[in-house]
PDB file of C-alpha atoms in Angstrom:
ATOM      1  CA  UNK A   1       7.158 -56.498  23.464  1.00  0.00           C
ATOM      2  CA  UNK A   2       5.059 -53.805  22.003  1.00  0.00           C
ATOM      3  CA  UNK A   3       4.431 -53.872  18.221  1.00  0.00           C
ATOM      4  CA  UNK A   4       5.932 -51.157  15.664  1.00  0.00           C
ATOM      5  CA  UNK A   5       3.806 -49.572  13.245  1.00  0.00           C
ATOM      6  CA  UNK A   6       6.006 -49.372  10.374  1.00  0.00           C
ATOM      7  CA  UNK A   7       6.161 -53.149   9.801  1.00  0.00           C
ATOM      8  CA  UNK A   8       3.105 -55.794   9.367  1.00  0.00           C
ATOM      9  CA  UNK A   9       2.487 -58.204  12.068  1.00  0.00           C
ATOM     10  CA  UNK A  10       0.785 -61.409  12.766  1.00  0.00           C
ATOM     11  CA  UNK A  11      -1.447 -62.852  15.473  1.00  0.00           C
ATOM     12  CA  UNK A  12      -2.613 -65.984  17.009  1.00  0.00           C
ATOM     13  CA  UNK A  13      -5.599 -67.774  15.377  1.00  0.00           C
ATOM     14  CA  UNK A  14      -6.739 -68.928  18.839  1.00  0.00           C
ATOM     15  CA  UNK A  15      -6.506 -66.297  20.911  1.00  0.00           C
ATOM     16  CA  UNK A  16      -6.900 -67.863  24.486  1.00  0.00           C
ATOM     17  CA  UNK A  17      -4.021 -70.252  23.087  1.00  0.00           C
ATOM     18  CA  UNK A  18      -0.113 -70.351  22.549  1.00  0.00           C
ATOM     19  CA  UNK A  19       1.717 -70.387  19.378  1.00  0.00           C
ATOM     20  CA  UNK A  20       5.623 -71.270  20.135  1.00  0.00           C
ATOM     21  CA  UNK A  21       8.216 -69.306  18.450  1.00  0.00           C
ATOM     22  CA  UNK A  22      11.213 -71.223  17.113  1.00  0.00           C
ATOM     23  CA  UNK A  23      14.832 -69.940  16.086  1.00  0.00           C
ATOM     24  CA  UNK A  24      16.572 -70.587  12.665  1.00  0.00           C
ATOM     25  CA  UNK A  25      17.641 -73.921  13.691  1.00  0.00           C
ATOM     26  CA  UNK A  26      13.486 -75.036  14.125  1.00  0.00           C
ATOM     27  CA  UNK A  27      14.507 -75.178  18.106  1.00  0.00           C
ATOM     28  CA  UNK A  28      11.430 -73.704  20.242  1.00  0.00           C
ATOM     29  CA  UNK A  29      12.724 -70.487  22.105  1.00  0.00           C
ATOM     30  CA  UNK A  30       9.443 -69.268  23.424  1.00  0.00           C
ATOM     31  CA  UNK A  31       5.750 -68.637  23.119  1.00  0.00           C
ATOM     32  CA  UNK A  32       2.892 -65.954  22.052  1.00  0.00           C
ATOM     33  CA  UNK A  33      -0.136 -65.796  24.584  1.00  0.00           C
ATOM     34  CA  UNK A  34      -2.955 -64.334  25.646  1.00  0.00           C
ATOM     35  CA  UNK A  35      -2.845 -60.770  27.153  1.00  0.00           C
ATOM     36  CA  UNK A  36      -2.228 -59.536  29.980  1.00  0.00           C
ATOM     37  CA  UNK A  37       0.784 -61.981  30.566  1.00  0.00           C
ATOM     38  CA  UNK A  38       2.014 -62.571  26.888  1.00  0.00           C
ATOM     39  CA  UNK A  39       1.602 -61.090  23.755  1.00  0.00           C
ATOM     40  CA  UNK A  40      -0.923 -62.583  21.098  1.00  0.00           C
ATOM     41  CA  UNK A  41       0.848 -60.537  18.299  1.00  0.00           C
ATOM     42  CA  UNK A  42       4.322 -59.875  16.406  1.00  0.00           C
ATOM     43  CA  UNK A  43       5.990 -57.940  14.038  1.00  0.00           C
ATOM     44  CA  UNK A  44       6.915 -59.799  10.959  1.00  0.00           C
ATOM     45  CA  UNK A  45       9.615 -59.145   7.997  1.00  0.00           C
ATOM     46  CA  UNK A  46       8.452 -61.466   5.659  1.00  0.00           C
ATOM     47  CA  UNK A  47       6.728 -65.038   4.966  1.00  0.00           C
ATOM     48  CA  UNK A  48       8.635 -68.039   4.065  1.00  0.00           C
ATOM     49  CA  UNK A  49       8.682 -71.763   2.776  1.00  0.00           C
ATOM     50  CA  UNK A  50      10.648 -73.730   5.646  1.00  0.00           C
ATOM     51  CA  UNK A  51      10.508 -76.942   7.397  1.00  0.00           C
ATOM     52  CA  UNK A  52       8.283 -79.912   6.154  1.00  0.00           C
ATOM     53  CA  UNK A  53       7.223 -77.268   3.348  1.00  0.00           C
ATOM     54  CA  UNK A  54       5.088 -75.332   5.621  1.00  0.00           C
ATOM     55  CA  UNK A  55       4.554 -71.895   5.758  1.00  0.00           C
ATOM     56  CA  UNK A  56       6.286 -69.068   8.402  1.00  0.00           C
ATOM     57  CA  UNK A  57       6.552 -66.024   9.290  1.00  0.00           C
ATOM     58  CA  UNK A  58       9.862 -64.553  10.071  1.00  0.00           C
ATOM     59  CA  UNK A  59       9.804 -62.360  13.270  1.00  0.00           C
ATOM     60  CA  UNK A  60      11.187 -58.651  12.952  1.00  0.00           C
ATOM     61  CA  UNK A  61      12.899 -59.321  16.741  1.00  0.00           C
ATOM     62  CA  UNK A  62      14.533 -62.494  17.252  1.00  0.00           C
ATOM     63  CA  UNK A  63      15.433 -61.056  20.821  1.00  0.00           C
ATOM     64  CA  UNK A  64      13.716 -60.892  23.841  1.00  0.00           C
ATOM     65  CA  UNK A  65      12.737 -64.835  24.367  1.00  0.00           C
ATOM     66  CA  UNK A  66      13.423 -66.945  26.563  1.00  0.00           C
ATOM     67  CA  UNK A  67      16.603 -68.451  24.701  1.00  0.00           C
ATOM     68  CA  UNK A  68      18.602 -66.743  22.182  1.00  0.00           C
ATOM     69  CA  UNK A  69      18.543 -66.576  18.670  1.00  0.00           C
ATOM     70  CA  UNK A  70      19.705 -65.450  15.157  1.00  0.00           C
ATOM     71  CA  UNK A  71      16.487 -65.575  13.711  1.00  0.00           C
ATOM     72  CA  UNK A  72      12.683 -66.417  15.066  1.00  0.00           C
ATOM     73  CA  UNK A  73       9.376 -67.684  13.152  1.00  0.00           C
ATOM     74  CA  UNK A  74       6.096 -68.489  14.209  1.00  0.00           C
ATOM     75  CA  UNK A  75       3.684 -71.013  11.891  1.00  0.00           C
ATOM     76  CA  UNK A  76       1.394 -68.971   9.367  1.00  0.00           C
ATOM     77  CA  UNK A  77      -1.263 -72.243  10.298  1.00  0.00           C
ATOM     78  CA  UNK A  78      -1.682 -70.949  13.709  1.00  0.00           C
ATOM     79  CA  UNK A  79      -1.440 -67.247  13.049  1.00  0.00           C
ATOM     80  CA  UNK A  80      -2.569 -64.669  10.605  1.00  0.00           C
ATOM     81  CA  UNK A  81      -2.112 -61.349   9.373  1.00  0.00           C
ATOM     82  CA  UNK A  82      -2.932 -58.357  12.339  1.00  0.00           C
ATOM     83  CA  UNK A  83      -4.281 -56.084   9.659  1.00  0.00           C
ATOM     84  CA  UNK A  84      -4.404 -57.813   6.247  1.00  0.00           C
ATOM     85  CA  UNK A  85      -1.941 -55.626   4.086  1.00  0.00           C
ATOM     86  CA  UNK A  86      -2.626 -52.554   6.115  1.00  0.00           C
ATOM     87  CA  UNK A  87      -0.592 -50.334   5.896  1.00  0.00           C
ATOM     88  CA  UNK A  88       2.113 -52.877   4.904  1.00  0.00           C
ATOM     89  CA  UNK A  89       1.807 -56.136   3.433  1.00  0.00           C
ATOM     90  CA  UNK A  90       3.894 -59.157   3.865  1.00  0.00           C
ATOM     91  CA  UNK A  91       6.356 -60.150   1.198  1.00  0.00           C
ATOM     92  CA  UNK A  92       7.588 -63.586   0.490  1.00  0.00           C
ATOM     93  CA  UNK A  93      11.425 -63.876   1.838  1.00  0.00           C
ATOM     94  CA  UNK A  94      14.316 -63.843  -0.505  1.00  0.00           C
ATOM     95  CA  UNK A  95      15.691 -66.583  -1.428  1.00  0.00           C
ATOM     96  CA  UNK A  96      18.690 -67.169   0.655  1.00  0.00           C
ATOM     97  CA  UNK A  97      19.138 -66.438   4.076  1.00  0.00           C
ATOM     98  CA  UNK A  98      21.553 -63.621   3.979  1.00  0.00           C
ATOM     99  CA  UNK A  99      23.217 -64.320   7.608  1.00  0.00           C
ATOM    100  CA  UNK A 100      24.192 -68.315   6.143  1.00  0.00           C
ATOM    101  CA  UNK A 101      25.281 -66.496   2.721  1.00  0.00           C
ATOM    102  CA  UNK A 102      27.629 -64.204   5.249  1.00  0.00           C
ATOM    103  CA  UNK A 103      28.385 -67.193   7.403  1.00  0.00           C
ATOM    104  CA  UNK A 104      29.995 -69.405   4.520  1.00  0.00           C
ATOM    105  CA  UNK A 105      31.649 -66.318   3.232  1.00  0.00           C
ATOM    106  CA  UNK A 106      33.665 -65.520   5.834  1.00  0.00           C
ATOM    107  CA  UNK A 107      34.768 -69.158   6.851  1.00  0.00           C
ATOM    108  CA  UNK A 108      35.521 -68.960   2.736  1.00  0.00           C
ATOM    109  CA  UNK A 109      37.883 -65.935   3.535  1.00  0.00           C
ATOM    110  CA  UNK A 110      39.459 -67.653   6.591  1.00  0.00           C
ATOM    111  CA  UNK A 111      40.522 -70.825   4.979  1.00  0.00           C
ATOM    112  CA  UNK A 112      42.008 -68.785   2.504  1.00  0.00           C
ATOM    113  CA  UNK A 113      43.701 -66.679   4.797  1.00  0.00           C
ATOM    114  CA  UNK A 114      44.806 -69.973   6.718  1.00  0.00           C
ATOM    115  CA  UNK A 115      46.281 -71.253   3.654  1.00  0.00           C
ATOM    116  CA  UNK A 116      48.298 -68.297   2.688  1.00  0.00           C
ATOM    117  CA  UNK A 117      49.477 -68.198   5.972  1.00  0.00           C
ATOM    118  CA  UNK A 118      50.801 -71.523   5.518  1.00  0.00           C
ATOM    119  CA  UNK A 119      52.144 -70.800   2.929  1.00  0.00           C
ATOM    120  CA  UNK A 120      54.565 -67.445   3.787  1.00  0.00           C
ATOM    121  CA  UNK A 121      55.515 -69.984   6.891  1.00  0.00           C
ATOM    122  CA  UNK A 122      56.535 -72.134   4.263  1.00  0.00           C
ATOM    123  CA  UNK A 123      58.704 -69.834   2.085  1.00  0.00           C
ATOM    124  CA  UNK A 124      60.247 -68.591   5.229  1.00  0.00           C
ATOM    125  CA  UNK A 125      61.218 -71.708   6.462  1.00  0.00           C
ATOM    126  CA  UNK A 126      62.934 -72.636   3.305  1.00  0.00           C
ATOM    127  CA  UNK A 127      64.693 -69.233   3.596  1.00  0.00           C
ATOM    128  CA  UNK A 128      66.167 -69.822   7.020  1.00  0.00           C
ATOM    129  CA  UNK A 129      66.985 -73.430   6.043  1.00  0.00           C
ATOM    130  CA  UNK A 130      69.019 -72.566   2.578  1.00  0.00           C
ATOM    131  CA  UNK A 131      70.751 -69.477   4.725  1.00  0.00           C
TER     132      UNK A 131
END
């Protein structure tokens, strides 16, 4: 996993240590090391408030660990900025995870679609049944 120059990353505090990388449901799906088997360092899209009011960094690959995942974060207590806001700092996340906001959208649009199916089924069965 090589890091990309156009986006800010983060590395490990200690860096003969490991800092586990967890998925959007807080679930640990793999590790940052020390070189020459792991990688210390990772891109980053943003930082964010999260579980037990702690502070994270959102990775910009959640791919490529051991287990699959939407989204990945490491702790900002055991890491810190690569280059501090060189060449690109790291913003706060929006509020809002857009992938729930899509989530609950579209089950939104298939209930609705569910019920207006049930609903022409409806009308047509009266139809046949008055014919």
């Amino acid at each position: 996993m090589g890091l990309d120059a156009n986006y800010p990353a983060v590395t490990m505090n200690d860096p003969n240590g490991h800092v586990t990388v967890y998925n959007q449901d807080h679930l640990p799906i793999g590790q940052l090391g020390p070189t020459p088997f792991e990688s210390p360092s990772v891109n980053v899209t943003c930082k964010r408030k999260a579980w037990e009011d702690a502070d994270w960094y959102r990775l910009l690959n959640p791919e490529g660990w051991p287990f699959p995942a939407d989204e990945a974060y490491v702790s900002a207590d055991e890491t810190h900025e690569l280059n501090p806001g060189q060449p690109y700092p790291i913003p706060q996340c929006a509020s809002g995870c857009p992938i729930k906001i899509g989530q609950a959208a579209a089950a939104g649009v298939l209930a609705i679609g569910t019920v207006a199916a049930a609903a022409a089924w409806r009308r047509k069965r009266r139809a046949l049944d008055t014919a």
